[in-house]
C-alpha positions as a LaTeX table, in Angstrom:
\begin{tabular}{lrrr}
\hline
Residue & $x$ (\AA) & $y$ (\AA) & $z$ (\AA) \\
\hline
Unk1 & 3.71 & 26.31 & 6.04 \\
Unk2 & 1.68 & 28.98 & 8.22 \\
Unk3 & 1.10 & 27.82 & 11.87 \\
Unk4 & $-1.59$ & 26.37 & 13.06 \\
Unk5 & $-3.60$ & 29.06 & 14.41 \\
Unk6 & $-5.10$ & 27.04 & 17.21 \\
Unk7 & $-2.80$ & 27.29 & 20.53 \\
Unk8 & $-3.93$ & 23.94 & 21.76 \\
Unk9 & $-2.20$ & 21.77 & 18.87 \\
Unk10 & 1.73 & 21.64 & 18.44 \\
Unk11 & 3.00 & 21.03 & 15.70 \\
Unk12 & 6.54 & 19.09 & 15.25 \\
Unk13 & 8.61 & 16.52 & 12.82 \\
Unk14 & 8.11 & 12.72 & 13.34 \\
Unk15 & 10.60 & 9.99 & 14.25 \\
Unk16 & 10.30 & 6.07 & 14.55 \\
Unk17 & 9.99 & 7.03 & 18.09 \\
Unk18 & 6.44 & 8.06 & 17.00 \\
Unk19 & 5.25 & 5.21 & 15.79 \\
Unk20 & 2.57 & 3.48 & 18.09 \\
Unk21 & 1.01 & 7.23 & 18.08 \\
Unk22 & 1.07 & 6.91 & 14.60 \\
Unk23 & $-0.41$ & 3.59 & 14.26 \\
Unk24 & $-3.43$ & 4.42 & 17.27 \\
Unk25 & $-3.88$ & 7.61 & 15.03 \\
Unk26 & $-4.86$ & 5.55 & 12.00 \\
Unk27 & $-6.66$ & 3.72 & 13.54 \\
Unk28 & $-8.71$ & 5.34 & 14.91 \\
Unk29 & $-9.58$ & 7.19 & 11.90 \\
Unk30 & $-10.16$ & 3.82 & 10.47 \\
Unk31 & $-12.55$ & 2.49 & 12.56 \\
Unk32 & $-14.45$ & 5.91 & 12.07 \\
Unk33 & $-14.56$ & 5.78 & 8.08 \\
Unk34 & $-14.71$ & 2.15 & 7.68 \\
Unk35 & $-15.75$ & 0.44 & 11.10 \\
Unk36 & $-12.90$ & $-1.73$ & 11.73 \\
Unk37 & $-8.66$ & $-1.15$ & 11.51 \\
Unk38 & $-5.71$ & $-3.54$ & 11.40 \\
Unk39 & $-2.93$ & $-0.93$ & 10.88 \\
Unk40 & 0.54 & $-2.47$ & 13.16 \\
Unk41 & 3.47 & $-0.85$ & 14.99 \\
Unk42 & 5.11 & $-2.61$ & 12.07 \\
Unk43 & 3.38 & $-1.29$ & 9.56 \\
Unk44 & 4.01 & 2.06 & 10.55 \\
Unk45 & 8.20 & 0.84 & 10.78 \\
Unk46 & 8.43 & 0.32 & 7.60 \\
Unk47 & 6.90 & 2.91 & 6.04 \\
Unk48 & 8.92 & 5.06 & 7.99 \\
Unk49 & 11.83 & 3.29 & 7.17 \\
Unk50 & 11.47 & 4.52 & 3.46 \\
Unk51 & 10.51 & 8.18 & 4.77 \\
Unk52 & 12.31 & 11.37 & 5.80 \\
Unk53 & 10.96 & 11.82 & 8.78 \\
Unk54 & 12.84 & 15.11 & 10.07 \\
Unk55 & 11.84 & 16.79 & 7.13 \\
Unk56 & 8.71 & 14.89 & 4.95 \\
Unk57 & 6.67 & 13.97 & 7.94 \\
Unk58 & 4.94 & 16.29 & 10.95 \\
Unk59 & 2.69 & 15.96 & 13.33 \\
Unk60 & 0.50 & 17.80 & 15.49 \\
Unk61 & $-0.64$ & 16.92 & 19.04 \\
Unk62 & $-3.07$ & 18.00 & 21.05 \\
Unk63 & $-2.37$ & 17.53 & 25.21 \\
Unk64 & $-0.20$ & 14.93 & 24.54 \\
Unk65 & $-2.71$ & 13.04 & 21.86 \\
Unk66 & $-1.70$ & 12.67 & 18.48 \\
Unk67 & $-4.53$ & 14.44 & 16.45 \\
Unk68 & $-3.21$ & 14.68 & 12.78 \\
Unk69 & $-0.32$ & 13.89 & 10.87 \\
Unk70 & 0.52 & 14.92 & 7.36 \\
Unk71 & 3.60 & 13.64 & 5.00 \\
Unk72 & 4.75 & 12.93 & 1.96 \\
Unk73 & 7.13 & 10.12 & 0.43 \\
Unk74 & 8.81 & 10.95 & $-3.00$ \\
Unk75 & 8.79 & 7.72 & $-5.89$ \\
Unk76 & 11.20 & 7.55 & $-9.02$ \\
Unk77 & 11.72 & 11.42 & $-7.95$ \\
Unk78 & 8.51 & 12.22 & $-10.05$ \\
Unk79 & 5.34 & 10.98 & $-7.76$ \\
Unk80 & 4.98 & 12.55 & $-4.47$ \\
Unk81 & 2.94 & 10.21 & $-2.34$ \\
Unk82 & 0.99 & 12.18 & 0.83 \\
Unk83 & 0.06 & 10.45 & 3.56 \\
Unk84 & $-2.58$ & 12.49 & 5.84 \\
Unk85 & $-4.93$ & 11.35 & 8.66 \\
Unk86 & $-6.98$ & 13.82 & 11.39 \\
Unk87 & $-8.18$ & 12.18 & 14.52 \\
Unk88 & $-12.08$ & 12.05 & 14.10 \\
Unk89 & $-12.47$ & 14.52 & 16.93 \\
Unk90 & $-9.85$ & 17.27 & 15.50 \\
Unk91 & $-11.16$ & 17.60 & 12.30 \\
Unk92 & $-13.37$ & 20.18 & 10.39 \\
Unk93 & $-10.37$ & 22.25 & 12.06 \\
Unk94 & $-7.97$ & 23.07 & 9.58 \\
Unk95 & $-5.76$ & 20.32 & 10.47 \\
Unk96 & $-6.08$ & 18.27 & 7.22 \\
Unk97 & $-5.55$ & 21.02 & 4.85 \\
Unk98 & $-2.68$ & 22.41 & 6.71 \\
Unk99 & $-0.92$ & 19.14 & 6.52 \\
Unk100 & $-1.78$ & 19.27 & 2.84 \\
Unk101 & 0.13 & 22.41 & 2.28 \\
Unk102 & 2.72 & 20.87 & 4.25 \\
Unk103 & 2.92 & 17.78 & 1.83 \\
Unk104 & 2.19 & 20.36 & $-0.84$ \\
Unk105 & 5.47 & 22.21 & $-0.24$ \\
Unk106 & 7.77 & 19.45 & 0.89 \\
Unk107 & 7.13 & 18.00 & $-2.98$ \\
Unk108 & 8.23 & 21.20 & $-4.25$ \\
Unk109 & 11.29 & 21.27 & $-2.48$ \\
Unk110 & 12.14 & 17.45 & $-3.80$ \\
Unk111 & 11.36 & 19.01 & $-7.73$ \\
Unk112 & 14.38 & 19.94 & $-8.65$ \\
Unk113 & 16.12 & 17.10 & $-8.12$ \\
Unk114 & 13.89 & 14.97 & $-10.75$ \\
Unk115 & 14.19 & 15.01 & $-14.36$ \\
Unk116 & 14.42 & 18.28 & $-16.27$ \\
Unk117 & 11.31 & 17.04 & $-18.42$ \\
Unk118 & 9.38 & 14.94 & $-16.11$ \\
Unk119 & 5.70 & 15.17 & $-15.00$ \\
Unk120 & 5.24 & 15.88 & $-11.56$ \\
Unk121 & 2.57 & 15.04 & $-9.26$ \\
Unk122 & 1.26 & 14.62 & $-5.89$ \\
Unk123 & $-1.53$ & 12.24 & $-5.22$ \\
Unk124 & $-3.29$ & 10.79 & $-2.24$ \\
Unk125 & $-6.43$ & 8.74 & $-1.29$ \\
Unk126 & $-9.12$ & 9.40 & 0.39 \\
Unk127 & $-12.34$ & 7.06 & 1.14 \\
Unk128 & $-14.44$ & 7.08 & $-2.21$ \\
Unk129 & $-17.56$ & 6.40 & $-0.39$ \\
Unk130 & $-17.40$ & 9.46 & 1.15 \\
Unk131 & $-18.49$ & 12.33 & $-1.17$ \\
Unk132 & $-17.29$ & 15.09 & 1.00 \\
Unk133 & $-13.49$ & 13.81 & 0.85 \\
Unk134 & $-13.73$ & 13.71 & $-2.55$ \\
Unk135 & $-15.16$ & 17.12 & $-2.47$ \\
Unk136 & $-12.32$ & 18.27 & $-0.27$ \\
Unk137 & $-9.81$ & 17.25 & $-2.28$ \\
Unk138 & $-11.15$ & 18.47 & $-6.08$ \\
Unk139 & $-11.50$ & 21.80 & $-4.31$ \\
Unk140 & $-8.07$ & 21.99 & $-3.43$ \\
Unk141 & $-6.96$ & 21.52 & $-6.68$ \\
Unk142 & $-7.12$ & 17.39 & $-7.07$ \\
Unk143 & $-8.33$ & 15.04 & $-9.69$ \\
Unk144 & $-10.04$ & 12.27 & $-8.99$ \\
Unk145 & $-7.82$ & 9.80 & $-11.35$ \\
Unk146 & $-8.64$ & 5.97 & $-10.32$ \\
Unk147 & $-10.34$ & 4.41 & $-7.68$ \\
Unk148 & $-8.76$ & 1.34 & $-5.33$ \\
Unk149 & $-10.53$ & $-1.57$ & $-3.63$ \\
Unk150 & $-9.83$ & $-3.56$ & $-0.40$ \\
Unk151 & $-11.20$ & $-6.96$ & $-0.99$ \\
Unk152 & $-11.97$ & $-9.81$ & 1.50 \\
Unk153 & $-13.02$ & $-13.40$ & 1.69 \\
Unk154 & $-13.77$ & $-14.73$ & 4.73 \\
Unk155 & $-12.44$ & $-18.50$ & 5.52 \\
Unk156 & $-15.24$ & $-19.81$ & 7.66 \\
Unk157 & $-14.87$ & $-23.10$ & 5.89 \\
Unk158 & $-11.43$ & $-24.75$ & 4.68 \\
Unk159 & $-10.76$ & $-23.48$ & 0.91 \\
Unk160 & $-10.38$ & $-25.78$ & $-1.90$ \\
Unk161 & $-7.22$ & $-27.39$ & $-2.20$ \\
Unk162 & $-5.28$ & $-25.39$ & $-5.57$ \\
Unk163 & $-4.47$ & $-27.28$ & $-9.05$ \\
Unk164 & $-0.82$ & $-26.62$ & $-10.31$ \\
Unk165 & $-0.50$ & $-26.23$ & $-13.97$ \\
Unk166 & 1.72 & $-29.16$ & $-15.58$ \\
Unk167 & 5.73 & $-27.82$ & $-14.52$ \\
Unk168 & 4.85 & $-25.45$ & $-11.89$ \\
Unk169 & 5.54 & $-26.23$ & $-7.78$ \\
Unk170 & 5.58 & $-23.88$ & $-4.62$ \\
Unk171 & 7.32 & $-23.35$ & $-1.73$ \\
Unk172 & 7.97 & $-20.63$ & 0.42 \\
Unk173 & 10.22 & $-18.42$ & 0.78 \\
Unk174 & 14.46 & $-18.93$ & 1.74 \\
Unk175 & 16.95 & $-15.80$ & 2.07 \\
Unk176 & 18.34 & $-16.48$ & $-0.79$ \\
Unk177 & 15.27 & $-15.73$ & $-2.85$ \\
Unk178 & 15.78 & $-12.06$ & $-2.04$ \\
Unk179 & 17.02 & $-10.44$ & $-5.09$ \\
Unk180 & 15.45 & $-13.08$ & $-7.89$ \\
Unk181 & 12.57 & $-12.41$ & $-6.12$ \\
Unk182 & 12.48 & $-8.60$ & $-6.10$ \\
Unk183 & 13.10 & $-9.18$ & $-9.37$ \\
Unk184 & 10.10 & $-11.26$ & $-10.54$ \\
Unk185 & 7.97 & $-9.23$ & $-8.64$ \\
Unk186 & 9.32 & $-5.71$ & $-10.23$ \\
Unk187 & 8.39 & $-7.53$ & $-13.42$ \\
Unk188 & 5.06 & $-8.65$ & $-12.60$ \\
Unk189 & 4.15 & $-5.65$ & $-11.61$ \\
Unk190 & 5.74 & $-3.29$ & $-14.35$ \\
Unk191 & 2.34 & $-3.49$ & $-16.27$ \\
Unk192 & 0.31 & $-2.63$ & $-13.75$ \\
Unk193 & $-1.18$ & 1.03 & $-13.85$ \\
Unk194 & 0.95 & 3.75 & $-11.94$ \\
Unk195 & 3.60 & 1.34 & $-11.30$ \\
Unk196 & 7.32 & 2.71 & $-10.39$ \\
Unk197 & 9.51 & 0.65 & $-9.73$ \\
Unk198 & 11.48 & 0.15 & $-6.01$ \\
Unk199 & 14.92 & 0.00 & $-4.85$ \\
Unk200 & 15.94 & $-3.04$ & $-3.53$ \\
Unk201 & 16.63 & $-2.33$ & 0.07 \\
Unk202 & 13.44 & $-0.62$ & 0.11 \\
Unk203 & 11.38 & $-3.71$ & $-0.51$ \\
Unk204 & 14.24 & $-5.77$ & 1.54 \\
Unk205 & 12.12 & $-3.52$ & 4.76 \\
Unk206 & 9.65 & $-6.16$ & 4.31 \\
Unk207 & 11.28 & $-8.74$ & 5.78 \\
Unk208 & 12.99 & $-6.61$ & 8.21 \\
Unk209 & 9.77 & $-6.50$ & 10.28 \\
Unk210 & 9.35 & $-8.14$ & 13.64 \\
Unk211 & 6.24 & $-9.94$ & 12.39 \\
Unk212 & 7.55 & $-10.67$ & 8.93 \\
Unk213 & 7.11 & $-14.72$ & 8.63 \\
Unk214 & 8.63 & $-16.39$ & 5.49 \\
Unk215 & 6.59 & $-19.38$ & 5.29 \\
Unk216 & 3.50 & $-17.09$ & 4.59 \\
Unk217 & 5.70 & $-15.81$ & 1.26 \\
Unk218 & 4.79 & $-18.83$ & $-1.59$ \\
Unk219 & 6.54 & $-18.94$ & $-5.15$ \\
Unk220 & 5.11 & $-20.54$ & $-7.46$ \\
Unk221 & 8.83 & $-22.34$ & $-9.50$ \\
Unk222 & 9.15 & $-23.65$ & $-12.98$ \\
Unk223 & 12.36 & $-25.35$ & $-12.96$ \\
Unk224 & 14.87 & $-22.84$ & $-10.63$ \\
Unk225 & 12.63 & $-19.76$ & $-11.54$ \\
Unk226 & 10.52 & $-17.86$ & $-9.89$ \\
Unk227 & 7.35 & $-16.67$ & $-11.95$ \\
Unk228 & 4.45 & $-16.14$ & $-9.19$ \\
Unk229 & 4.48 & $-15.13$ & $-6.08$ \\
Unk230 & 1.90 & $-14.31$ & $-3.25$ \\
Unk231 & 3.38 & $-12.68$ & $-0.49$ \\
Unk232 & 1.01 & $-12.75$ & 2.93 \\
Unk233 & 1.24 & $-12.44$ & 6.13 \\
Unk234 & $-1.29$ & $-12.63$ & 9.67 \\
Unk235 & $-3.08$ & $-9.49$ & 10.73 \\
Unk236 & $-5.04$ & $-8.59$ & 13.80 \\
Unk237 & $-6.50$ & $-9.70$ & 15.49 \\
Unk238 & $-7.35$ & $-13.01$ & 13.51 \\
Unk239 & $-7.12$ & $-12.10$ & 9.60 \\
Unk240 & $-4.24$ & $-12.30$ & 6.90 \\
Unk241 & $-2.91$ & $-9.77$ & 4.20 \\
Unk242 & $-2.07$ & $-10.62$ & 1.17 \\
Unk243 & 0.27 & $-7.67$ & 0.16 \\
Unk244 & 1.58 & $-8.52$ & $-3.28$ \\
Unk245 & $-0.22$ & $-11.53$ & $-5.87$ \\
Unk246 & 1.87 & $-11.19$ & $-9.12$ \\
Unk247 & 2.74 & $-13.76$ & $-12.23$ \\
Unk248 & 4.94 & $-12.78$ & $-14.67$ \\
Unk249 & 3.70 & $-12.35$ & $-18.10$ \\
Unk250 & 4.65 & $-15.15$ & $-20.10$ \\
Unk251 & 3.40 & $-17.92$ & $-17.42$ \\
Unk252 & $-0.14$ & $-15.90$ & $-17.32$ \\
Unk253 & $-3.71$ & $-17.58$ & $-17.74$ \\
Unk254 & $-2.47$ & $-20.93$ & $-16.89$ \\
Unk255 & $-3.91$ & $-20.40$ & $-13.52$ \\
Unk256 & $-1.11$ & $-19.93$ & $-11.33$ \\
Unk257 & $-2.87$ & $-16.91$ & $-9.74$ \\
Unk258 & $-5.68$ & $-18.66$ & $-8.80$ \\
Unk259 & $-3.51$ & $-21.31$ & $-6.97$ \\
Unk260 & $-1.47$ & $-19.41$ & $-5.15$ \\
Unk261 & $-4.54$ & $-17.55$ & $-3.55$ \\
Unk262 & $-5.60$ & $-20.55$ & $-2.53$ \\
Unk263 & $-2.56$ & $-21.94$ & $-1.65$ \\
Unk264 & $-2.13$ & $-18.77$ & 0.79 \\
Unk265 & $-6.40$ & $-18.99$ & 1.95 \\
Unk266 & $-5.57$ & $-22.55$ & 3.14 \\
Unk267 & $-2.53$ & $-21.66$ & 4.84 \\
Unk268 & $-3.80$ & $-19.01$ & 6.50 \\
Unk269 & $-7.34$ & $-20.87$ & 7.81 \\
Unk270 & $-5.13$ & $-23.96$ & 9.30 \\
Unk271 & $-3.51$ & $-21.49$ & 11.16 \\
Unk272 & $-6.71$ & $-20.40$ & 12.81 \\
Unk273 & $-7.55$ & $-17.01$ & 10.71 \\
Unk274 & $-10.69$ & $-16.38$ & 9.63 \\
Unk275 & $-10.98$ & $-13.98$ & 6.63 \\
Unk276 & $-7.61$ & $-12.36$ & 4.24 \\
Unk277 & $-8.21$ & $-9.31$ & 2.34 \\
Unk278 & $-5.63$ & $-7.45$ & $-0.11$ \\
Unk279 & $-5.41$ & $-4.48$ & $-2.36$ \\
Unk280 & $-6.46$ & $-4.04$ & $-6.15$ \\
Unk281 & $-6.70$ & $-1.53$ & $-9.07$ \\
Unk282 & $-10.72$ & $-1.53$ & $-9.60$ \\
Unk283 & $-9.32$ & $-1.23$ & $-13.19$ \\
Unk284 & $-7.17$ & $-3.82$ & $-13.46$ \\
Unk285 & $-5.24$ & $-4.21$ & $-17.19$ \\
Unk286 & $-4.88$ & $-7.85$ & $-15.64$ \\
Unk287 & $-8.15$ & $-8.51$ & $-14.79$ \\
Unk288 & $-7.15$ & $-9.40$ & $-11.18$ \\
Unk289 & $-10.93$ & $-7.89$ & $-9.95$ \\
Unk290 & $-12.69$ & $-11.18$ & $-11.92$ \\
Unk291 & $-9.97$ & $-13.44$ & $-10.75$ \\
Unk292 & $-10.32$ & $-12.16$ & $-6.78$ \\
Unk293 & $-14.11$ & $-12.69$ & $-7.01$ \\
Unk294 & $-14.08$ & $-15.81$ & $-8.63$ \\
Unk295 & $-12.26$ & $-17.20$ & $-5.16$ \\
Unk296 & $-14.97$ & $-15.75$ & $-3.34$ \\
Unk297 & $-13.34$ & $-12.36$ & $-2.22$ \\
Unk298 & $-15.57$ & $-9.30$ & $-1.93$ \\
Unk299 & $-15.15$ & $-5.32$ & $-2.12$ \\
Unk300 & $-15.00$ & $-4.25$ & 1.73 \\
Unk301 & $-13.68$ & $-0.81$ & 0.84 \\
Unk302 & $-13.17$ & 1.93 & $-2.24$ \\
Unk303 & $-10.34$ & 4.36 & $-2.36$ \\
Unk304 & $-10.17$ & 6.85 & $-4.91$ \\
Unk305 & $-6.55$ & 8.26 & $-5.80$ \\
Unk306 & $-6.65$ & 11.50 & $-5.80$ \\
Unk307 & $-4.12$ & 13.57 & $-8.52$ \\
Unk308 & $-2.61$ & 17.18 & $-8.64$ \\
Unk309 & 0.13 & 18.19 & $-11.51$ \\
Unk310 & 2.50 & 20.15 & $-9.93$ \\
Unk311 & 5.03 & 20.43 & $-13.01$ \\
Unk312 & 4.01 & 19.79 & $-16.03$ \\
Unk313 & 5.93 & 17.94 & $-18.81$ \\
Unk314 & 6.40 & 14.14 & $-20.13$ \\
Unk315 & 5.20 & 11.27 & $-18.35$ \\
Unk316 & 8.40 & 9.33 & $-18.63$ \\
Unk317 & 9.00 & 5.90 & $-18.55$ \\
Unk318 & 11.60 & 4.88 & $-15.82$ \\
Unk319 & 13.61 & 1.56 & $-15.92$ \\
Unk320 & 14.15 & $-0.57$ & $-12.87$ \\
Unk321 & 16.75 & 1.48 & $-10.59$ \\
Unk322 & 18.17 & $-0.84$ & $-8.49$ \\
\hline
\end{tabular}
């Protein structure tokens, strides 16, 4: 990657040491493009847990500021997630698309170690109701392939108490639940568009966090198995995430879904918060869009996924690699 031409910024590699800087970074370009943030030293932890940081991740500072950071986290070996953010006063500077190349050409130097025949790509959001990201992207080369939503509900009132199907129980979550869990959720989630599948001590970062609480985690049990699961926990200052909602295939449209939202909504209003928000495709094969809406949740954010091919070739199908 060519320097950056301004002498003010430094560029160098990050380290967990980094990651408060990291975290004030985002966040600050999160309250600028959508007018609130809720990004954690934690958060930040374990992303970098699952990231090369000497040689996938840099960042540039400005007078001891962290103004930009650009990196990128290989999946399977075939998707090459970046990761880029410019402090709202550093950009229009270059930074961003010098990070991109960065990303750009650590991907290619992870290529030859995937498949001979496999489909590469790189992709990358950026905030869909911003034209001019999307813009900056598609210029460089990106597709605009599907577009993300952050949805919210906010729990100013109790919720309504959930109805179990006939058979079906929860309780939260006990250590040894790890793997069978993994497990249910890697098949949940196998249908679901653009999913790879994880290593198991990669997802085992979860609960490796100093904030990770297992009596936010609810599985929904038929007998000794797990099929559902919503996995939560609080956010700042006085919200809840719901990070993954899954049922697996043959106990779906019995309403289990449904329940465990609300099982996790009441949960998290006794304990004082006041709205929970998760992730979704906006084109959901499941229809999970209909189902978050019909428990009151609303779109607070779009993210488009943006797409470059970077080696052409099948789009292969990869079985569970743990």
């Amino acid at each position: 990657m060519p320097p950056l031409t301004d002498p003010s910024l430094t560029l160098r590699p990050g380290s967990l040491a980094d990651a408060q800087a990291v975290a004030d970074l985002i966040n600050a370009a999160d309250d600028h493009d959508y007018g609130a943030h809720d990004v954690t030293v934690d958060d930040i932890l374990e992303e970098m847990g699952g990231t090369d940081a000497q040689h996938d991740l840099r960042l540039v500072w400005r007078d001891g500021q962290l103004v930009g950071m650009g990196g990128v986290q290989p999946r399977a070996g075939v998707r090459f997630t970046t990761t880029i953010y410019v402090h709202p006063d550093a950009r229009r500077q270059g930074i961003g698309t010098q990070m991109l190349r960065f990303a750009e050409e650590r991907a290619d130097a992870h290529a030859p170690k995937a498949p001979a025949d496999a489909q590469l790509s790189i992709v990358g959001w950026v905030n869909a109701e911003q034209p001019e990201m999307v813009g900056w992207a598609e210029h460089r080369g990106y597709e605009r392939v599907r577009d993300f939503l952050r949805m919210q509900i906010q729990l100013d009132e109790r919720p309504r108490a959930p109805r179990w199907p006939e058979g079906v129980s929860v309780r939260t979550y006990q250590p040894d639940d790890a793997r069978p869990l993994f497990h249910a959720v890697e098949e949940a989630f196998s249908d679901h568009w653009g999913h790879l599948p994880m290593e198991f001590d990669d997802w085992m970062r979860r609960t490796e966090r100093s904030d990770f609480d297992p009596t936010l985690w609810f599985l929904a049990t038929e007998g000794d198995e797990i099929v559902a699961m919503s996995l939560a926990a609080l956010m700042v200052p006085d919200g809840g995430w719901v990070g993954s909602v899954g049922v697996r295939r043959p106990w779906r449209q019995r309403g289990i879904a449904r329940a465990l939202l609300l099982e996790t909504f009441g949960e998290l209003y006794r304990r004082g918060r006041r709205w929970a928000a998760l992730g979704v495709d906006a084109d959901s094969l499941t229809g999970a869009t209909r189902l978050y809406e019909s428990v009151g949740m609303r779109v607070r954010e779009r993210h488009a996924q943006m797409r470059k091919i970077i080696r052409d070739g099948r789009e292969i199908e990869i079985s569970s690699i743990d």
